[in-house]
mmCIF file of C-alpha atoms and ligand atoms in Angstrom:
data_model
loop_
_atom_site.group_PDB
_atom_site.id
_atom_site.type_symbol
_atom_site.label_atom_id
_atom_site.label_comp_id
_atom_site.label_asym_id
_atom_site.label_seq_id
_atom_site.Cartn_x
_atom_site.Cartn_y
_atom_site.Cartn_z
ATOM 1 C CA MET Y 110 0.000 0.000 0.000
ATOM 2 C CA ASN Y 111 1.185 3.466 -0.908
ATOM 3 C CA VAL Y 112 1.198 5.514 2.263
ATOM 4 C CA LEU Y 113 1.599 9.209 1.558
ATOM 5 C CA VAL Y 114 1.198 10.430 5.088
ATOM 6 C CA GLU Y 115 4.186 11.699 7.012
ATOM 7 C CA SER Y 116 3.345 10.046 10.252
ATOM 8 C CA SER Y 117 5.020 10.609 13.580
ATOM 9 C CA ASN Y 118 4.222 6.985 14.298
ATOM 10 C CA PRO Y 119 5.053 5.384 10.961
ATOM 11 C CA GLN Y 120 5.257 1.756 12.015
ATOM 12 C CA ILE Y 121 2.203 1.660 14.164
ATOM 13 C CA PHE Y 122 -0.144 1.726 11.186
ATOM 14 C CA GLU Y 123 1.764 -1.222 9.728
ATOM 15 C CA ARG Y 124 1.465 -3.034 13.034
ATOM 16 C CA MET Y 125 -2.261 -2.363 13.132
ATOM 17 C CA ARG Y 126 -2.683 -3.567 9.553
ATOM 18 C CA ALA Y 127 -0.919 -6.794 10.475
ATOM 19 C CA GLN Y 128 -3.635 -7.529 13.058
ATOM 20 C CA LYS Y 129 -6.538 -7.745 10.607
ATOM 21 C CA ILE Y 130 -7.906 -9.712 7.741
ATOM 22 C CA SER Y 131 -9.347 -7.990 4.696
ATOM 23 C CA PHE Y 132 -12.824 -8.619 3.542
ATOM 24 C CA ALA Y 133 -14.478 -5.256 3.563
ATOM 25 C CA GLY Y 134 -13.402 -3.640 0.288
ATOM 26 C CA PHE Y 135 -11.343 -0.574 1.220
ATOM 27 C CA PRO Y 136 -10.736 2.249 0.471
ATOM 28 C CA THR Y 137 -14.290 3.545 0.473
ATOM 29 C CA PRO Y 138 -14.989 6.552 -1.772
ATOM 30 C CA ILE Y 139 -14.788 10.151 -0.641
ATOM 31 C CA GLN Y 140 -17.129 12.516 -2.420
ATOM 32 C CA ARG Y 141 -17.854 16.219 -2.477
ATOM 33 C CA MET Y 142 -21.305 17.438 -1.463
ATOM 34 C CA PRO Y 143 -21.467 20.608 -3.577
ATOM 35 C CA ARG Y 144 -25.230 21.110 -3.544
ATOM 36 C CA LEU Y 145 -25.604 20.556 0.190
ATOM 37 C CA SER Y 146 -22.634 22.896 0.855
ATOM 38 C CA GLU Y 147 -24.208 25.578 -1.319
ATOM 39 C CA LEU Y 148 -27.689 25.196 0.111
ATOM 40 C CA LEU Y 149 -26.384 25.598 3.657
ATOM 41 C CA ALA Y 150 -24.147 28.485 2.506
ATOM 42 C CA GLY Y 151 -21.549 26.915 4.741
ATOM 43 C CA PRO Y 152 -18.119 25.288 4.648
ATOM 44 C CA ASN Y 153 -16.943 22.670 2.134
ATOM 45 C CA LEU Y 154 -18.781 19.450 2.906
ATOM 46 C CA PHE Y 155 -17.532 16.009 1.901
ATOM 47 C CA ILE Y 156 -18.787 12.514 2.608
ATOM 48 C CA LYS Y 157 -16.766 9.377 3.325
ATOM 49 C CA ARG Y 158 -18.830 6.480 2.073
ATOM 50 C CA ASP Y 159 -18.429 3.819 4.740
ATOM 51 C CA ASP Y 160 -21.987 2.841 3.899
ATOM 52 C CA MET Y 161 -20.298 1.194 0.907
ATOM 53 C CA THR Y 162 -18.112 -1.283 2.798
ATOM 54 C CA ASP Y 163 -18.441 -4.706 1.305
ATOM 55 C CA LEU Y 164 -20.244 -6.549 4.074
ATOM 56 C CA ALA Y 165 -24.013 -7.059 4.238
ATOM 57 C CA PHE Y 166 -25.515 -3.687 3.231
ATOM 58 C CA GLY Y 167 -22.373 -1.798 4.283
ATOM 59 C CA GLY Y 168 -21.485 0.200 7.372
ATOM 60 C CA ASN Y 169 -18.808 1.019 9.907
ATOM 61 C CA LYS Y 170 -18.749 -2.349 11.681
ATOM 62 C CA ALA Y 171 -16.845 -3.840 8.745
ATOM 63 C CA ARG Y 172 -13.675 -2.007 9.780
ATOM 64 C CA LYS Y 173 -13.910 -3.292 13.329
ATOM 65 C CA LEU Y 174 -14.841 -6.825 12.350
ATOM 66 C CA GLU Y 175 -11.708 -7.216 10.254
ATOM 67 C CA PHE Y 176 -9.820 -7.243 13.558
ATOM 68 C CA ILE Y 177 -12.266 -9.426 15.482
ATOM 69 C CA PHE Y 178 -12.513 -12.033 12.761
ATOM 70 C CA ALA Y 179 -8.724 -12.167 12.385
ATOM 71 C CA ASP Y 180 -8.602 -13.111 16.054
ATOM 72 C CA ALA Y 181 -11.502 -15.578 15.729
ATOM 73 C CA LYS Y 182 -9.811 -17.250 12.770
ATOM 74 C CA ASN Y 183 -6.474 -17.467 14.597
ATOM 75 C CA LYS Y 184 -8.250 -19.151 17.476
ATOM 76 C CA GLY Y 185 -9.878 -21.669 15.142
ATOM 77 C CA ALA Y 186 -13.428 -20.500 15.881
ATOM 78 C CA ASP Y 187 -16.256 -22.159 13.961
ATOM 79 C CA VAL Y 188 -19.208 -20.554 15.792
ATOM 80 C CA ILE Y 189 -19.574 -16.786 16.267
ATOM 81 C CA ILE Y 190 -21.924 -15.544 18.998
ATOM 82 C CA SER Y 191 -22.886 -11.881 19.205
ATOM 83 C CA THR Y 192 -25.580 -9.517 20.390
ATOM 84 C CA GLY Y 193 -27.381 -6.265 19.690
ATOM 85 C CA ALA Y 194 -30.867 -4.861 19.367
ATOM 86 C CA VAL Y 195 -33.347 -6.742 17.178
ATOM 87 C CA GLN Y 196 -32.455 -4.304 14.389
ATOM 88 C CA SER Y 197 -28.726 -4.221 15.135
ATOM 89 C CA ASN Y 198 -26.580 -3.324 12.127
ATOM 90 C CA CYS Y 199 -23.609 -4.842 13.903
ATOM 91 C CA ALA Y 200 -25.289 -8.212 14.478
ATOM 92 C CA THR Y 201 -26.205 -8.507 10.796
ATOM 93 C CA MET Y 202 -22.681 -7.611 9.726
ATOM 94 C CA VAL Y 203 -21.300 -10.179 12.183
ATOM 95 C CA ALA Y 204 -23.594 -12.815 10.662
ATOM 96 C CA SER Y 205 -22.536 -11.837 7.143
ATOM 97 C CA ALA Y 206 -18.826 -11.916 8.040
ATOM 98 C CA SER Y 207 -19.293 -15.310 9.725
ATOM 99 C CA ARG Y 208 -20.776 -16.763 6.561
ATOM 100 C CA ARG Y 209 -17.983 -15.321 4.442
ATOM 101 C CA LEU Y 210 -15.465 -17.142 6.588
ATOM 102 C CA GLY Y 211 -17.443 -20.382 6.801
ATOM 103 C CA MET Y 212 -18.457 -19.935 10.434
ATOM 104 C CA LYS Y 213 -21.885 -20.353 12.022
ATOM 105 C CA PRO Y 214 -23.524 -17.094 13.248
ATOM 106 C CA VAL Y 215 -25.516 -17.145 16.504
ATOM 107 C CA LEU Y 216 -27.280 -13.902 17.491
ATOM 108 C CA VAL Y 217 -28.733 -12.964 20.877
ATOM 109 C CA LEU Y 218 -31.074 -10.109 19.985
ATOM 110 C CA VAL Y 219 -32.462 -7.808 22.656
ATOM 111 C CA GLY Y 220 -36.173 -7.170 22.229
ATOM 112 C CA GLU Y 221 -39.317 -8.965 21.158
ATOM 113 C CA GLU Y 222 -39.623 -11.101 18.090
ATOM 114 C CA PRO Y 223 -41.851 -9.230 15.640
ATOM 115 C CA ASP Y 224 -44.592 -11.018 13.665
ATOM 116 C CA VAL Y 225 -42.974 -10.115 10.364
ATOM 117 C CA PRO Y 226 -39.176 -9.971 10.131
ATOM 118 C CA ASP Y 227 -38.038 -6.757 8.467
ATOM 119 C CA GLY Y 228 -34.873 -4.677 8.028
ATOM 120 C CA ASN Y 229 -31.795 -6.245 9.582
ATOM 121 C CA LEU Y 230 -33.776 -9.079 11.154
ATOM 122 C CA LEU Y 231 -34.899 -10.150 7.694
ATOM 123 C CA LEU Y 232 -31.249 -10.154 6.595
ATOM 124 C CA ASP Y 233 -30.306 -12.209 9.691
ATOM 125 C CA LYS Y 234 -32.914 -14.771 8.625
ATOM 126 C CA LEU Y 235 -31.611 -14.861 5.057
ATOM 127 C CA LEU Y 236 -28.148 -15.488 6.491
ATOM 128 C CA SER Y 237 -29.707 -18.404 8.428
ATOM 129 C CA ALA Y 238 -28.310 -17.070 11.685
ATOM 130 C CA GLU Y 239 -29.396 -18.967 14.785
ATOM 131 C CA ILE Y 240 -31.442 -16.297 16.579
ATOM 132 C CA HIS Y 241 -32.336 -16.054 20.277
ATOM 133 C CA PHE Y 242 -34.492 -13.198 21.565
ATOM 134 C CA ILE Y 243 -33.824 -11.864 25.059
ATOM 135 C CA ASP Y 244 -35.421 -9.199 27.269
ATOM 136 C CA GLY Y 245 -33.560 -6.006 28.180
ATOM 137 C CA TYR Y 246 -29.876 -5.049 28.229
ATOM 138 C CA GLY Y 247 -27.646 -5.983 31.144
ATOM 139 C CA PRO Y 248 -25.104 -8.520 32.353
ATOM 140 C CA HIS Y 249 -27.611 -11.337 31.754
ATOM 141 C CA VAL Y 250 -27.068 -10.892 27.986
ATOM 142 C CA GLU Y 251 -23.375 -11.662 28.314
ATOM 143 C CA GLY Y 252 -24.277 -14.481 30.700
ATOM 144 C CA PHE Y 253 -26.581 -15.987 28.099
ATOM 145 C CA MET Y 254 -23.941 -15.677 25.358
ATOM 146 C CA ASN Y 255 -21.436 -17.465 27.606
ATOM 147 C CA HIS Y 256 -24.018 -20.150 28.344
ATOM 148 C CA LEU Y 257 -24.532 -20.704 24.607
ATOM 149 C CA ALA Y 258 -20.757 -20.771 24.110
ATOM 150 C CA ASN Y 259 -20.443 -23.511 26.744
ATOM 151 C CA GLU Y 260 -23.159 -25.554 25.058
ATOM 152 C CA PHE Y 261 -21.322 -25.317 21.719
ATOM 153 C CA ARG Y 262 -18.047 -26.221 23.410
ATOM 154 C CA GLU Y 263 -19.641 -29.335 24.905
ATOM 155 C CA LYS Y 264 -20.668 -30.351 21.393
ATOM 156 C CA GLY Y 265 -17.072 -30.064 20.217
ATOM 157 C CA HIS Y 266 -17.282 -26.623 18.599
ATOM 158 C CA LYS Y 267 -15.000 -23.623 19.015
ATOM 159 C CA PRO Y 268 -17.280 -20.681 19.810
ATOM 160 C CA TYR Y 269 -16.148 -17.043 19.869
ATOM 161 C CA VAL Y 270 -18.143 -14.255 21.545
ATOM 162 C CA ILE Y 271 -18.223 -10.708 20.113
ATOM 163 C CA PRO Y 272 -19.399 -7.960 22.519
ATOM 164 C CA VAL Y 273 -22.063 -5.405 21.619
ATOM 165 C CA GLY Y 274 -21.086 -2.980 18.859
ATOM 166 C CA ALA Y 275 -17.727 -4.783 18.492
ATOM 167 C CA SER Y 276 -16.298 -1.829 20.434
ATOM 168 C CA VAL Y 277 -13.247 -3.108 22.295
ATOM 169 C CA PRO Y 278 -9.705 -1.675 22.287
ATOM 170 C CA SER Y 279 -8.577 -4.307 19.772
ATOM 171 C CA THR Y 280 -11.010 -2.987 17.121
ATOM 172 C CA VAL Y 281 -10.237 0.718 17.627
ATOM 173 C CA PRO Y 282 -7.464 0.520 14.987
ATOM 174 C CA GLY Y 283 -10.232 -0.020 12.403
ATOM 175 C CA TYR Y 284 -11.096 3.670 12.485
ATOM 176 C CA ALA Y 285 -7.521 4.804 13.109
ATOM 177 C CA LEU Y 286 -6.736 3.169 9.763
ATOM 178 C CA ALA Y 287 -9.860 4.812 8.307
ATOM 179 C CA MET Y 288 -8.451 8.185 9.351
ATOM 180 C CA GLU Y 289 -5.168 7.354 7.665
ATOM 181 C CA GLU Y 290 -7.050 6.216 4.546
ATOM 182 C CA LEU Y 291 -9.043 9.450 4.518
ATOM 183 C CA VAL Y 292 -6.000 11.691 4.986
ATOM 184 C CA ASN Y 293 -4.244 9.914 2.114
ATOM 185 C CA GLN Y 294 -7.285 10.310 -0.138
ATOM 186 C CA PHE Y 295 -7.965 13.908 0.751
ATOM 187 C CA ARG Y 296 -4.470 15.377 0.345
ATOM 188 C CA GLY Y 297 -5.487 18.645 1.962
ATOM 189 C CA VAL Y 298 -6.352 19.952 5.384
ATOM 190 C CA ILE Y 299 -9.382 18.295 6.924
ATOM 191 C CA ASP Y 300 -10.611 20.632 9.625
ATOM 192 C CA TYR Y 301 -13.373 18.442 11.014
ATOM 193 C CA VAL Y 302 -14.681 14.925 10.752
ATOM 194 C CA VAL Y 303 -18.278 14.317 11.811
ATOM 195 C CA CYS Y 304 -19.650 10.915 12.827
ATOM 196 C CA ALA Y 305 -22.400 9.283 14.844
ATOM 197 C CA CYS Y 306 -21.369 7.901 18.230
ATOM 198 C CA GLY Y 307 -23.025 4.777 19.657
ATOM 199 C CA THR Y 308 -20.747 2.343 21.471
ATOM 200 C CA GLY Y 309 -17.865 4.751 20.822
ATOM 201 C CA GLY Y 310 -15.386 2.642 18.855
ATOM 202 C CA THR Y 311 -15.717 4.654 15.663
ATOM 203 C CA GLN Y 312 -15.037 8.029 17.234
ATOM 204 C CA ALA Y 313 -12.306 6.526 19.429
ATOM 205 C CA GLY Y 314 -10.537 5.167 16.343
ATOM 206 C CA LEU Y 315 -10.804 8.456 14.464
ATOM 207 C CA VAL Y 316 -9.471 10.403 17.450
ATOM 208 C CA PHE Y 317 -6.669 7.874 18.009
ATOM 209 C CA GLY Y 318 -5.797 7.930 14.304
ATOM 210 C CA ALA Y 319 -5.761 11.743 14.154
ATOM 211 C CA LYS Y 320 -3.371 11.803 17.118
ATOM 212 C CA LEU Y 321 -1.053 9.208 15.600
ATOM 213 C CA LEU Y 322 -0.980 11.166 12.349
ATOM 214 C CA ASP Y 323 -0.519 14.481 14.100
ATOM 215 C CA ALA Y 324 -3.458 15.692 12.053
ATOM 216 C CA LYS Y 325 -5.138 18.890 13.170
ATOM 217 C CA THR Y 326 -8.507 17.370 12.389
ATOM 218 C CA GLU Y 327 -11.114 17.632 15.124
ATOM 219 C CA VAL Y 328 -13.537 14.723 15.395
ATOM 220 C CA LEU Y 329 -17.118 15.693 16.271
ATOM 221 C CA GLY Y 330 -19.398 12.895 17.442
ATOM 222 C CA ALA Y 331 -23.182 12.933 17.621
ATOM 223 C CA SER Y 332 -24.164 10.667 20.487
ATOM 224 C CA VAL Y 333 -27.274 8.622 19.765
ATOM 225 C CA PHE Y 334 -27.963 7.411 23.311
ATOM 226 C CA ALA Y 335 -25.271 8.219 25.911
ATOM 227 C CA SER Y 336 -24.899 11.531 27.745
ATOM 228 C CA LYS Y 337 -21.954 13.720 26.770
ATOM 229 C CA ALA Y 338 -20.163 12.773 30.005
ATOM 230 C CA ASP Y 339 -20.640 9.029 29.498
ATOM 231 C CA ALA Y 340 -19.881 9.052 25.779
ATOM 232 C CA SER Y 341 -16.673 11.065 26.161
ATOM 233 C CA LYS Y 342 -15.491 8.709 28.902
ATOM 234 C CA THR Y 343 -16.239 5.669 26.741
ATOM 235 C CA VAL Y 344 -14.473 7.141 23.705
ATOM 236 C CA ALA Y 345 -11.402 8.154 25.753
ATOM 237 C CA GLY Y 346 -11.302 4.739 27.451
ATOM 238 C CA LEU Y 347 -11.340 2.908 24.122
ATOM 239 C CA GLY Y 348 -8.672 5.209 22.659
ATOM 240 C CA ASN Y 349 -6.422 4.738 25.670
ATOM 241 C CA GLY Y 350 -7.056 0.996 25.629
ATOM 242 C CA ALA Y 351 -5.855 0.856 22.023
ATOM 243 C CA ALA Y 352 -2.790 2.997 22.843
ATOM 244 C CA GLU Y 353 -1.891 0.567 25.614
ATOM 245 C CA LEU Y 354 -2.490 -2.468 23.418
ATOM 246 C CA PHE Y 355 -0.136 -1.146 20.753
ATOM 247 C CA GLY Y 356 2.323 0.351 23.228
ATOM 248 C CA VAL Y 357 2.158 3.898 21.905
ATOM 249 C CA ASP Y 358 2.546 7.018 23.952
ATOM 250 C CA VAL Y 359 -0.790 8.604 23.095
ATOM 251 C CA SER Y 360 -3.506 9.479 25.550
ATOM 252 C CA VAL Y 361 -7.038 10.731 25.192
ATOM 253 C CA VAL Y 362 -8.700 12.617 28.028
ATOM 254 C CA PRO Y 363 -12.511 12.732 28.165
ATOM 255 C CA GLY Y 364 -12.467 16.546 28.256
ATOM 256 C CA GLU Y 365 -10.963 16.762 24.782
ATOM 257 C CA VAL Y 366 -13.456 14.358 23.168
ATOM 258 C CA ALA Y 367 -15.899 16.513 21.210
ATOM 259 C CA VAL Y 368 -19.144 14.597 21.498
ATOM 260 C CA PHE Y 369 -22.584 16.226 21.582
ATOM 261 C CA ASP Y 370 -25.666 14.758 23.220
ATOM 262 C CA ASP Y 371 -28.023 17.511 22.039
ATOM 263 C CA TYR Y 372 -29.307 15.502 19.102
ATOM 264 C CA ILE Y 373 -30.536 12.362 20.891
ATOM 265 C CA LYS Y 374 -33.794 14.228 21.526
ATOM 266 C CA GLN Y 375 -36.641 11.753 22.192
ATOM 267 C CA GLY Y 376 -34.208 8.830 22.457
ATOM 268 C CA TYR Y 377 -32.301 6.110 20.633
ATOM 269 C CA GLY Y 378 -33.934 5.211 17.362
ATOM 270 C CA VAL Y 379 -36.793 7.670 17.788
ATOM 271 C CA LEU Y 380 -37.439 9.577 14.602
ATOM 272 C CA ASN Y 381 -38.185 13.290 14.878
ATOM 273 C CA THR Y 382 -38.945 15.872 12.196
ATOM 274 C CA GLU Y 383 -35.348 17.176 12.133
ATOM 275 C CA VAL Y 384 -34.100 13.688 11.288
ATOM 276 C CA THR Y 385 -36.768 13.187 8.638
ATOM 277 C CA ASP Y 386 -35.886 16.567 7.131
ATOM 278 C CA ALA Y 387 -32.170 15.708 7.150
ATOM 279 C CA LEU Y 388 -32.804 12.394 5.356
ATOM 280 C CA LYS Y 389 -34.891 14.160 2.732
ATOM 281 C CA LEU Y 390 -32.437 17.041 2.324
ATOM 282 C CA MET Y 391 -29.508 14.682 1.800
ATOM 283 C CA ALA Y 392 -31.434 12.622 -0.744
ATOM 284 C CA ALA Y 393 -32.757 15.694 -2.556
ATOM 285 C CA THR Y 394 -29.403 17.469 -2.776
ATOM 286 C CA GLU Y 395 -26.868 14.649 -3.163
ATOM 287 C CA GLY Y 396 -28.964 11.565 -3.956
ATOM 288 C CA ILE Y 397 -27.533 9.774 -0.912
ATOM 289 C CA PHE Y 398 -29.596 7.941 1.696
ATOM 290 C CA LEU Y 399 -28.958 8.257 5.421
ATOM 291 C CA ASP Y 400 -30.369 6.020 8.160
ATOM 292 C CA PRO Y 401 -32.816 7.319 10.788
ATOM 293 C CA VAL Y 402 -30.956 5.994 13.872
ATOM 294 C CA TYR Y 403 -27.316 7.065 13.465
ATOM 295 C CA THR Y 404 -26.305 9.000 10.352
ATOM 296 C CA GLY Y 405 -29.592 10.938 10.274
ATOM 297 C CA LYS Y 406 -28.917 12.292 13.756
ATOM 298 C CA ALA Y 407 -25.287 13.029 12.912
ATOM 299 C CA MET Y 408 -26.461 14.987 9.859
ATOM 300 C CA VAL Y 409 -28.934 16.944 12.019
ATOM 301 C CA MET Y 410 -25.936 17.894 14.147
ATOM 302 C CA LEU Y 411 -23.819 18.905 11.149
ATOM 303 C CA ILE Y 412 -26.620 21.070 9.724
ATOM 304 C CA ASP Y 413 -27.279 22.662 13.108
ATOM 305 C CA LEU Y 414 -23.599 23.452 13.694
ATOM 306 C CA VAL Y 415 -23.289 24.986 10.223
ATOM 307 C CA LYS Y 416 -26.347 27.139 10.886
ATOM 308 C CA LYS Y 417 -24.992 28.214 14.277
ATOM 309 C CA GLY Y 418 -21.749 29.394 12.662
ATOM 310 C CA TYR Y 419 -19.613 26.761 14.399
ATOM 311 C CA PHE Y 420 -17.380 26.394 11.319
ATOM 312 C CA LYS Y 421 -15.417 28.836 9.176
ATOM 313 C CA LYS Y 422 -16.528 29.330 5.604
ATOM 314 C CA ASP Y 423 -13.396 27.738 4.140
ATOM 315 C CA ASP Y 424 -13.259 24.762 6.526
ATOM 316 C CA ASN Y 425 -13.174 21.290 4.994
ATOM 317 C CA ILE Y 426 -15.563 18.965 6.752
ATOM 318 C CA VAL Y 427 -15.886 15.240 6.155
ATOM 319 C CA PHE Y 428 -19.093 13.514 7.199
ATOM 320 C CA PHE Y 429 -18.550 9.806 7.863
ATOM 321 C CA HIS Y 430 -21.464 7.817 6.499
ATOM 322 C CA THR Y 431 -21.446 4.840 8.841
ATOM 323 C CA GLY Y 432 -24.226 2.831 7.170
ATOM 324 C CA GLY Y 433 -27.407 1.531 8.783
ATOM 325 C CA LEU Y 434 -29.455 1.618 5.604
ATOM 326 C CA PRO Y 435 -31.536 -1.566 6.191
ATOM 327 C CA GLU Y 436 -33.290 0.382 8.958
ATOM 328 C CA ILE Y 437 -34.846 2.935 6.598
ATOM 329 C CA PHE Y 438 -37.662 0.578 5.687
ATOM 330 C CA LEU Y 439 -38.737 0.111 9.308
ATOM 331 C CA TYR Y 440 -39.722 3.771 9.424
ATOM 332 C CA ARG Y 441 -41.932 3.539 6.337
ATOM 333 C CA ASN Y 442 -45.048 4.790 8.110
ATOM 334 C CA LYS Y 443 -43.461 8.053 9.243
ATOM 335 C CA LEU Y 444 -40.953 8.612 6.422
ATOM 336 C CA GLY Y 445 -43.478 7.710 3.747
ATOM 337 C CA LYS Y 446 -45.847 10.436 4.878
ATOM 338 C CA ALA Y 447 -43.244 13.171 5.238
HETATM 339 C C1 LIG Q 772 -22.875 1.106 15.191
HETATM 340 C C2 LIG Q 772 -23.178 2.253 14.313
HETATM 341 C C3 LIG Q 772 -22.668 3.548 14.569
HETATM 342 C C4 LIG Q 772 -21.921 3.877 15.814
HETATM 343 O O1 LIG Q 772 -20.649 3.344 15.870
HETATM 344 P P1 LIG Q 772 -19.976 3.079 17.282
HETATM 345 O O2 LIG Q 772 -18.617 2.629 16.936
HETATM 346 O O3 LIG Q 772 -20.804 2.035 17.960
HETATM 347 O O4 LIG Q 772 -19.996 4.356 18.043
HETATM 348 C C5 LIG Q 772 -22.914 4.554 13.674
HETATM 349 N N1 LIG Q 772 -23.660 4.335 12.574
HETATM 350 C C6 LIG Q 772 -24.189 3.138 12.297
HETATM 351 C C7 LIG Q 772 -25.031 3.003 11.103
HETATM 352 C C8 LIG Q 772 -23.964 2.053 13.142
HETATM 353 O O5 LIG Q 772 -24.503 0.866 12.873
#
C-alpha cells in the first residue's frame, strides 16, 4: 500500500494492519457534497462512504470486524456468537462476516420477536443465523452468550463471543486506519470529521488515528444514546485501551473528546422531524440515503452546527457515512408520509 502520510508513528499503522484480515473492500470513496454545501451556505462538505463497505448492506462495523474475525480465525473458531438490538446493524454484519469465513452465526437479539421480520432481522434470517431473543440489556445478555458458548463447546465446537457494537480496544485501529485512509485520499487539510457515536469505537478510532498522524482534524461525534459525560469517557477509554495495546505514547482525556448529546432528543432510534428533514435534504441534494438511527442524527448535528456558525466558511468537513441503511424501511409509516 502506498502511504503518503508523514506520520510521527510510521510503524504503528503497519502493526495495526498486520492484526486484521481484509474482507471489507477498502478504500471507500470520498465525495464532495457541492449542492448541500451551497444550500447551507456553509463550509466545504464532503462525505466518506463507509456505507459502501463490502459486508451485508455496508457500514462502519466492517472495519472493526476485520480485527475481530482475524482473532476468531487465529483461534480456530467455527461458531460466532454476538448480540445487539433486534435491528442491530452490527449483528447482521457479524452474521454476514461469519458466513464469508465459513463460520456459524448465533445472534442474541435484545427485544421482542416481531410477527414479520423486516430490516436487519430479515437479513439475519436470510443469512440463516441462529437467533435467540432476550429481554432487556444488562449482564444477563453476556451471561446468556457465555451459556450458549459452553453448550457449543460441549458439542465439540470452538465458539467465539463478540461484545455489543464490536467496540473493544482491539477494534479501535479499524477507524484509526480509516483516518489514515481518509487523509491519504484527501491530500489537503481536513478541519473536522463528523460521525455518529453509539458504542464509541468509531469516534475513538478516528481520534486515536488523528493523534497518531498528528493531524489537526477535530472529530465531532453525535451521540445517539449516551450523555456527553458518558460518551466522552467511553471514547477516551477505548482510545487509551488501544494505545496501551499497541504500546504507543498517546492518551485521550474525556475533556478533549468533542461529542454532543443535544441531538438524541426523544431517544435512541426515535425519529423526529429534524431527522426526517435531514434524510430528505440529503437525498434531494446529493442523492444519498442516510439512516434514521445514526447517520440521520449526525447529519442533524452537522446542519445545526453549520447554521450556528460553528465552522469557518473555508473549513473542509468530512461527514462519515457509517451505514445503517436496512433500517430505513422500518420507518416507512413516518418517512413515507413526510
Ligand atoms: C454502530 C453504528 C454507529 C456507531 O458506531 P460506534 O462505533 O458504535 O460508536 C454509527 N452508525 C451506524 C449506522 C452504526 O450501525
